DNA sequence: AGGATTCCGTCGGCAAAGCG
DNA sequence: CGCTTTGCCGACGGAATCCT
């Protein structure tokens, strides 16, 4: 048994707990559940993406480095558990791993069963739960063995590992793709009520997940970048068929970099992944179509053309209640 | 023997201390 | 100031013990 975490190590312990949690999800789901982490912490520590149906689960992780009489105690500010979509996952950090069981509980249930008290005049929820699963306290319905976490998110244990198609090109997403992804993140970051997430690790076809802070709805953007100039104003966009997973929550956006002007074209494409086959064709291992920003001749793409500047507002609209 | 009582570890709750 | 840990207390419930 090593020395207990000191005070200034406590926040580090929280980080360790988070990382072990994400690793557990990846390990237990065999690739069927992907982890996204926030670019900016706005109350959600991670998004779990269930590949079978595209569902997203926002997760708030609560790790404790010491038990209190064999129990994990949580005191959380009331205003930090107001989002009903969030699932709280709490557990213990032990040397080299996590405790044998965890609390996996939706925020509304947590608020309902925890004690609402005050700390220095501010409302705080207080609770504690035992590591022993035999206990039959009020929290028992949400206590889960740490090695069966994914079942709480609708992913059965023992699934065959999801084959990850090896990418033929060593640089599947080169500097240009990163530039486009960063541009979309920059534009979306301007929306006050959107929270951005990136996959962790970076093997998801969805490259950016966007969550609305008010409605809790999530969509994933697959970002494609083309480079256009006078000589080649019309450039192909290809999507690997092996990794293409259309889902109602998945959208594509295509931005056009203009290297001679060192900026992006004002026009981009935004379309639901389920629309792709309406205008793309098969080309070997890829689906393919051409994008020419500003063109009047690609009629089938017209309904998806957008000014980049309106992307944030458009995304907020997509995530608002219908 | 059977019911009542006591005991004790666990659980829930609350406040405050500790710490950078 | 924000966050986690610590101290302390009362309620609960199962089990051991006691009483008649």
Short mmCIF file of C-alpha atoms (C1' of nucleotides) in Angstrom, two decimals:
data_model
loop_
_atom_site.label_atom_id
_atom_site.label_comp_id
_atom_site.label_asym_id
_atom_site.label_seq_id
_atom_site.Cartn_x
_atom_site.Cartn_y
_atom_site.Cartn_z
CA UNK A 1 0.00 0.00 0.00
CA UNK A 2 1.44 3.26 -1.08
CA UNK A 3 1.16 6.59 0.65
CA UNK A 4 -2.27 8.15 0.32
CA UNK A 5 -2.66 10.89 -2.21
CA UNK A 6 -1.72 14.21 -0.73
CA UNK A 7 -3.88 17.23 -0.99
CA UNK A 8 -2.36 18.68 -4.11
CA UNK A 9 -2.42 15.26 -5.68
CA UNK A 10 -6.16 14.95 -5.20
CA UNK A 11 -7.03 16.62 -8.47
CA UNK A 12 -4.44 14.45 -10.18
CA UNK A 13 -6.19 11.46 -8.66
CA UNK A 14 -9.38 12.65 -10.30
CA UNK A 15 -7.62 12.77 -13.64
CA UNK A 16 -6.22 9.30 -13.10
CA UNK A 17 -9.68 8.01 -12.31
CA UNK A 18 -11.05 9.53 -15.49
CA UNK A 19 -8.36 8.03 -17.66
CA UNK A 20 -8.80 4.60 -16.11
CA UNK A 21 -12.51 4.91 -16.64
CA UNK A 22 -12.10 5.63 -20.33
CA UNK A 23 -9.66 2.76 -20.63
CA UNK A 24 -12.18 0.44 -18.99
CA UNK A 25 -14.87 1.47 -21.43
CA UNK A 26 -12.62 0.84 -24.38
CA UNK A 27 -11.43 -2.48 -23.01
CA UNK A 28 -14.84 -3.83 -22.05
CA UNK A 29 -16.65 -2.67 -25.17
CA UNK A 30 -14.04 -4.03 -27.56
CA UNK A 31 -14.36 -0.94 -29.67
CA UNK A 32 -18.15 -0.76 -29.67
CA UNK A 33 -18.13 2.27 -27.38
CA UNK A 34 -15.95 5.22 -28.20
CA UNK A 35 -14.83 7.89 -25.80
CA UNK A 36 -14.87 11.59 -26.62
CA UNK A 37 -13.25 14.16 -24.37
CA UNK A 38 -14.17 17.82 -24.12
CA UNK A 39 -12.02 20.52 -25.66
CA UNK A 40 -13.30 22.75 -22.89
CA UNK A 41 -14.59 21.48 -19.58
CA UNK A 42 -18.16 22.57 -19.19
CA UNK A 43 -19.39 20.00 -16.72
CA UNK A 44 -19.15 16.89 -18.87
CA UNK A 45 -15.95 14.90 -18.55
CA UNK A 46 -16.58 12.67 -21.51
CA UNK A 47 -19.03 11.54 -24.15
CA UNK A 48 -19.56 7.86 -24.81
CA UNK A 49 -20.54 7.06 -28.37
CA UNK A 50 -22.35 3.78 -28.86
CA UNK A 51 -21.57 2.68 -32.37
CA UNK A 52 -24.48 0.27 -32.74
CA UNK A 53 -27.00 3.11 -32.94
CA UNK A 54 -25.02 6.32 -32.70
CA UNK A 55 -26.31 7.20 -29.23
CA UNK A 56 -24.24 9.56 -27.10
CA UNK A 57 -24.00 9.46 -23.31
CA UNK A 58 -22.51 12.42 -21.47
CA UNK A 59 -20.58 11.26 -18.42
CA UNK A 60 -19.40 13.06 -15.34
CA UNK A 61 -16.62 11.15 -13.56
CA UNK A 62 -16.13 11.38 -9.82
CA UNK A 63 -13.07 9.69 -8.42
CA UNK A 64 -12.04 9.40 -4.81
CA UNK A 65 -8.61 8.43 -3.64
CA UNK A 66 -9.62 7.42 -0.16
CA UNK A 67 -12.54 5.59 1.30
CA UNK A 68 -14.40 6.54 4.39
CA UNK A 69 -15.23 3.44 6.37
CA UNK A 70 -15.15 1.47 3.19
CA UNK A 71 -17.38 3.92 1.38
CA UNK A 72 -17.01 6.45 -1.36
CA UNK A 73 -18.46 9.75 -0.29
CA UNK A 74 -19.51 12.42 -2.73
CA UNK A 75 -20.38 16.02 -2.06
CA UNK A 76 -21.19 17.82 -5.25
CA UNK A 77 -22.40 21.36 -5.75
CA UNK A 78 -26.08 21.34 -6.65
CA UNK A 79 -25.59 23.55 -9.70
CA UNK A 80 -23.13 21.07 -11.19
CA UNK A 81 -25.68 18.25 -11.46
CA UNK A 82 -28.54 20.06 -13.17
CA UNK A 83 -28.13 18.41 -16.57
CA UNK A 84 -30.61 15.54 -16.66
CA UNK A 85 -28.89 13.79 -19.56
CA UNK A 86 -25.61 13.34 -17.72
CA UNK A 87 -24.69 10.02 -16.16
CA UNK A 88 -22.50 10.20 -13.08
CA UNK A 89 -19.86 7.49 -12.75
CA UNK A 90 -18.19 7.47 -9.34
CA UNK A 91 -15.60 5.16 -7.89
CA UNK A 92 -12.35 4.77 -6.04
CA UNK A 93 -8.82 5.17 -7.31
CA UNK A 94 -6.57 2.47 -5.95
CA UNK A 95 -2.94 1.68 -6.60
CA UNK A 96 -2.77 0.60 -10.21
CA UNK A 97 -6.48 0.52 -10.84
CA UNK A 98 -9.94 1.31 -9.62
CA UNK A 99 -12.11 -0.06 -6.84
CA UNK A 100 -14.15 -3.23 -7.34
CA UNK A 101 -17.44 -1.46 -7.90
CA UNK A 102 -18.74 1.86 -9.10
CA UNK A 103 -21.83 3.96 -8.94
CA UNK A 104 -23.38 4.55 -12.36
CA UNK A 105 -26.38 6.78 -11.95
CA UNK A 106 -28.33 9.27 -14.07
CA UNK A 107 -28.29 12.78 -12.69
CA UNK A 108 -32.04 12.90 -11.89
CA UNK A 109 -31.79 9.73 -9.80
CA UNK A 110 -28.74 11.10 -8.04
CA UNK A 111 -30.53 14.29 -7.09
CA UNK A 112 -33.57 12.36 -5.95
CA UNK A 113 -31.71 10.06 -3.59
CA UNK A 114 -28.82 12.20 -2.40
CA UNK A 115 -29.19 14.52 0.52
CA UNK A 116 -29.56 18.16 -0.38
CA UNK A 117 -27.67 20.14 2.18
CA UNK A 118 -25.58 23.27 2.22
CA UNK A 119 -21.90 24.01 2.44
CA UNK A 120 -20.97 27.56 3.31
CA UNK A 121 -24.44 28.61 2.34
CA UNK A 122 -24.40 26.94 -1.06
CA UNK A 123 -26.62 23.96 -1.90
CA UNK A 124 -24.73 20.69 -2.06
CA UNK A 125 -25.74 17.10 -2.65
CA UNK A 126 -24.23 14.61 -0.25
CA UNK A 127 -24.12 10.84 -0.45
CA UNK A 128 -21.87 7.88 0.10
CA UNK A 129 -21.95 4.30 -1.09
CA UNK A 130 -20.16 1.14 -0.08
CA UNK A 131 -17.71 -0.82 -2.16
CA UNK A 132 -19.41 -4.01 -1.01
CA UNK A 133 -22.02 -4.99 -3.58
CA UNK A 134 -23.77 -7.09 -0.96
CA UNK A 135 -25.00 -3.92 0.66
CA UNK A 136 -28.60 -3.20 -0.07
CA UNK A 137 -28.79 0.48 0.55
CA UNK A 138 -30.70 2.97 -1.49
CA UNK A 139 -27.88 3.12 -4.01
CA UNK A 140 -27.81 -0.61 -4.69
CA UNK A 141 -29.68 -0.37 -8.02
CA UNK A 142 -26.85 1.74 -9.43
CA UNK A 143 -23.86 -0.12 -8.03
CA UNK A 144 -22.02 -2.01 -10.75
CA UNK A 145 -18.92 -4.21 -10.71
CA UNK A 146 -16.14 -2.21 -12.30
CA UNK A 147 -15.55 -4.93 -14.85
CA UNK A 148 -19.10 -4.71 -16.18
CA UNK A 149 -19.44 -0.97 -16.68
CA UNK A 150 -20.37 -1.04 -20.34
CA UNK A 151 -23.52 -3.03 -19.64
CA UNK A 152 -24.91 0.10 -18.03
CA UNK A 153 -24.64 1.77 -21.41
CA UNK A 154 -26.35 -0.91 -23.39
CA UNK A 155 -23.21 -2.65 -24.60
CA UNK A 156 -23.04 -6.36 -23.74
CA UNK A 157 -19.80 -7.87 -22.52
CA UNK A 158 -18.05 -10.41 -24.67
CA UNK A 159 -18.72 -8.80 -28.03
CA UNK A 160 -16.24 -9.69 -30.72
CA UNK A 161 -13.69 -6.97 -31.16
CA UNK A 162 -14.79 -4.43 -33.70
CA UNK A 163 -12.51 -4.70 -36.65
CA UNK A 164 -10.74 -1.46 -37.30
CA UNK A 165 -10.01 -1.25 -40.97
CA UNK A 166 -6.33 -0.56 -41.40
CA UNK A 167 -5.76 2.67 -43.22
CA UNK A 168 -3.79 2.20 -46.43
CA UNK A 169 -2.20 5.61 -46.34
CA UNK A 170 0.21 6.09 -43.46
CA UNK A 171 -0.99 9.67 -43.11
CA UNK A 172 -4.70 9.19 -43.21
CA UNK A 173 -5.37 12.65 -41.90
CA UNK A 174 -2.52 14.84 -42.87
CA UNK A 175 -1.85 18.44 -42.00
CA UNK A 176 -4.65 19.60 -44.31
CA UNK A 177 -7.27 17.51 -42.53
CA UNK A 178 -6.09 18.78 -39.19
CA UNK A 179 -6.34 22.33 -40.48
CA UNK A 180 -9.95 21.81 -41.51
CA UNK A 181 -10.86 20.15 -38.27
CA UNK A 182 -9.33 22.99 -36.32
CA UNK A 183 -11.21 25.53 -38.44
CA UNK A 184 -14.55 23.85 -37.71
CA UNK A 185 -13.68 23.75 -34.02
CA UNK A 186 -12.79 27.44 -34.16
CA UNK A 187 -16.09 28.33 -35.79
CA UNK A 188 -18.18 26.18 -33.47
CA UNK A 189 -16.34 27.46 -30.41
CA UNK A 190 -18.00 30.81 -31.04
CA UNK A 191 -21.38 29.38 -30.11
CA UNK A 192 -22.03 30.03 -26.45
CA UNK A 193 -24.21 27.03 -25.82
CA UNK A 194 -22.22 24.36 -27.64
CA UNK A 195 -19.61 22.12 -26.08
CA UNK A 196 -17.06 20.42 -28.30
CA UNK A 197 -15.52 16.96 -27.89
CA UNK A 198 -12.76 15.08 -29.64
CA UNK A 199 -12.42 11.33 -29.84
CA UNK A 200 -10.05 9.64 -27.46
CA UNK A 201 -8.18 7.89 -28.82
CA UNK A 202 -8.41 9.36 -32.27
CA UNK A 203 -9.71 6.44 -34.28
CA UNK A 204 -13.36 7.37 -34.62
CA UNK A 205 -14.75 8.28 -37.98
CA UNK A 206 -16.57 11.12 -36.30
CA UNK A 207 -13.93 13.67 -35.62
CA UNK A 208 -15.79 16.25 -33.60
CA UNK A 209 -18.81 15.76 -31.37
CA UNK A 210 -20.95 18.77 -30.51
CA UNK A 211 -23.27 18.86 -27.54
CA UNK A 212 -25.87 21.51 -26.84
CA UNK A 213 -25.69 22.62 -23.22
CA UNK A 214 -29.44 23.25 -23.00
CA UNK A 215 -31.08 20.42 -24.90
CA UNK A 216 -28.32 17.90 -24.24
CA UNK A 217 -28.54 16.69 -27.82
CA UNK A 218 -25.39 15.61 -29.56
CA UNK A 219 -24.23 15.26 -33.12
CA UNK A 220 -20.95 14.19 -34.59
CA UNK A 221 -19.18 15.95 -37.43
CA UNK A 222 -17.00 14.09 -39.85
CA UNK A 223 -14.84 16.82 -41.25
CA UNK A 224 -13.36 16.69 -44.71
CA UNK A 225 -10.97 19.23 -46.11
CA UNK A 226 -10.11 19.90 -49.73
CA UNK A 227 -7.52 22.25 -51.16
CA UNK A 228 -8.68 24.43 -54.04
CA UNK A 229 -6.93 26.92 -56.28
CA UNK A 230 -7.38 28.38 -59.77
CA UNK A 231 -5.89 25.34 -61.42
CA UNK A 232 -8.06 22.90 -59.44
CA UNK A 233 -11.22 24.62 -58.25
CA UNK A 234 -13.12 21.33 -58.10
CA UNK A 235 -11.68 18.70 -55.79
CA UNK A 236 -12.68 15.16 -54.91
CA UNK A 237 -13.88 14.20 -51.47
CA UNK A 238 -13.55 10.56 -50.55
CA UNK A 239 -14.92 8.59 -47.63
CA UNK A 240 -13.69 5.11 -46.87
CA UNK A 241 -16.55 2.67 -47.25
CA UNK A 242 -15.11 0.35 -44.59
CA UNK A 243 -15.35 3.00 -41.92
CA UNK A 244 -18.49 4.78 -43.12
CA UNK A 245 -21.27 4.48 -40.54
CA UNK A 246 -24.31 6.55 -41.39
CA UNK A 247 -26.36 7.55 -38.36
CA UNK A 248 -28.97 10.22 -37.67
CA UNK A 249 -26.53 11.81 -35.25
CA UNK A 250 -23.65 11.95 -37.73
CA UNK A 251 -23.12 14.82 -40.16
CA UNK A 252 -20.47 15.63 -42.67
CA UNK A 253 -18.95 18.98 -43.31
CA UNK A 254 -16.53 19.81 -46.09
CA UNK A 255 -14.37 22.91 -46.01
CA UNK A 256 -12.13 24.22 -48.78
CA UNK A 257 -8.67 25.56 -48.01
CA UNK A 258 -7.22 28.08 -50.44
CA UNK A 259 -3.46 27.79 -50.00
CA UNK A 260 -2.61 30.82 -52.11
CA UNK A 261 -4.77 33.03 -49.92
CA UNK A 262 -3.99 31.12 -46.73
CA UNK A 263 -7.61 31.04 -45.71
CA UNK A 264 -10.74 28.93 -46.10
CA UNK A 265 -13.36 29.53 -48.73
CA UNK A 266 -16.48 31.21 -47.35
CA UNK A 267 -18.59 28.32 -48.51
CA UNK A 268 -18.68 24.86 -47.02
CA UNK A 269 -20.92 21.80 -47.18
CA UNK A 270 -23.04 20.43 -44.36
CA UNK A 271 -25.06 17.28 -44.89
CA UNK A 272 -26.42 14.35 -42.88
CA UNK A 273 -24.38 11.18 -43.24
CA UNK A 274 -27.53 9.39 -44.36
CA UNK A 275 -27.70 11.67 -47.43
CA UNK A 276 -24.23 10.82 -48.68
CA UNK A 277 -25.29 8.10 -51.09
CA UNK A 278 -27.72 10.45 -52.82
CA UNK A 279 -24.82 12.16 -54.57
CA UNK A 280 -21.68 10.11 -53.94
CA UNK A 281 -20.53 7.19 -56.08
CA UNK A 282 -18.44 4.15 -55.38
CA UNK A 283 -14.81 4.42 -56.33
CA UNK A 284 -12.82 1.44 -55.22
CA UNK A 285 -12.70 1.36 -51.43
CA UNK A 286 -14.22 4.86 -51.21
CA UNK A 287 -17.37 6.79 -51.77
CA UNK A 288 -16.50 9.84 -53.77
CA UNK A 289 -17.93 13.14 -54.97
CA UNK A 290 -16.53 16.44 -56.13
CA UNK A 291 -16.85 19.71 -54.31
CA UNK A 292 -16.29 23.08 -55.90
CA UNK A 293 -17.09 25.92 -53.55
CA UNK A 294 -19.07 28.69 -55.22
CA UNK A 295 -19.94 26.56 -58.22
CA UNK A 296 -23.35 26.89 -59.86
CA UNK A 297 -23.07 23.62 -61.70
CA UNK A 298 -23.18 21.11 -58.88
CA UNK A 299 -26.92 21.32 -58.44
CA UNK A 300 -27.15 18.20 -56.29
CA UNK A 301 -24.94 19.81 -53.69
CA UNK A 302 -26.71 23.16 -53.61
CA UNK A 303 -29.01 22.27 -50.74
CA UNK A 304 -25.98 21.56 -48.57
CA UNK A 305 -23.96 24.69 -49.33
CA UNK A 306 -23.53 27.00 -46.35
CA UNK A 307 -21.46 30.01 -45.44
CA UNK A 308 -18.85 28.86 -42.95
CA UNK A 309 -19.81 31.82 -40.81
CA UNK A 310 -23.29 30.43 -40.19
CA UNK A 311 -22.10 26.99 -39.15
CA UNK A 312 -22.35 27.70 -35.45
CA UNK A 313 -25.89 29.00 -35.71
CA UNK A 314 -26.90 26.16 -37.99
CA UNK A 315 -25.49 23.57 -35.61
CA UNK A 316 -27.31 25.15 -32.70
CA UNK A 317 -30.46 24.90 -34.78
CA UNK A 318 -29.89 21.22 -35.50
CA UNK A 319 -29.48 20.56 -31.80
CA UNK A 320 -32.47 22.58 -30.66
CA UNK A 321 -35.74 20.88 -29.91
CA UNK A 322 -37.80 20.34 -33.05
"C1'" DA B 1 -38.22 -22.78 23.12
"C1'" DG B 2 -39.66 -18.54 21.79
"C1'" DG B 3 -40.00 -13.85 22.17
"C1'" DA B 4 -37.80 -9.63 23.76
"C1'" DT B 5 -33.72 -6.95 24.43
"C1'" DT B 6 -29.18 -5.50 23.69
"C1'" DC B 7 -25.30 -4.98 20.86
"C1'" DC B 8 -22.64 -3.47 17.08
"C1'" DG B 9 -21.19 -2.64 12.50
"C1'" DT B 10 -23.07 -0.19 8.56
"C1'" DC B 11 -25.31 3.52 6.44
"C1'" DG B 12 -26.96 8.27 5.91
"C1'" DG B 13 -26.36 12.87 7.18
"C1'" DC B 14 -24.19 17.26 8.42
"C1'" DA B 15 -20.59 20.44 9.37
"C1'" DA B 16 -16.08 21.83 9.30
"C1'" DA B 17 -11.26 21.33 8.54
"C1'" DG B 18 -7.56 21.00 5.28
"C1'" DC B 19 -5.09 22.47 1.29
"C1'" DG B 20 -3.14 24.67 -2.77
"C1'" DC C 1 -12.10 30.19 -3.39
"C1'" DG C 2 -13.08 25.68 -4.89
"C1'" DC C 3 -12.61 21.12 -3.94
"C1'" DT C 4 -11.73 16.90 -1.14
"C1'" DT C 5 -11.21 14.72 3.18
"C1'" DT C 6 -12.21 14.28 8.06
"C1'" DG C 7 -14.86 14.17 12.42
"C1'" DC C 8 -18.86 13.16 14.57
"C1'" DC C 9 -23.56 11.73 15.39
"C1'" DG C 10 -27.94 9.36 14.91
"C1'" DA C 11 -30.79 5.82 12.55
"C1'" DC C 12 -31.11 1.31 10.95
"C1'" DG C 13 -31.07 -3.61 10.87
"C1'" DG C 14 -29.22 -8.11 11.52
"C1'" DA C 15 -27.38 -11.09 14.97
"C1'" DA C 16 -26.15 -12.47 19.38
"C1'" DT C 17 -27.80 -12.67 23.92
"C1'" DC C 18 -30.98 -12.65 27.65
"C1'" DC C 19 -35.24 -13.52 30.04
"C1'" DT C 20 -39.37 -15.97 31.24
#
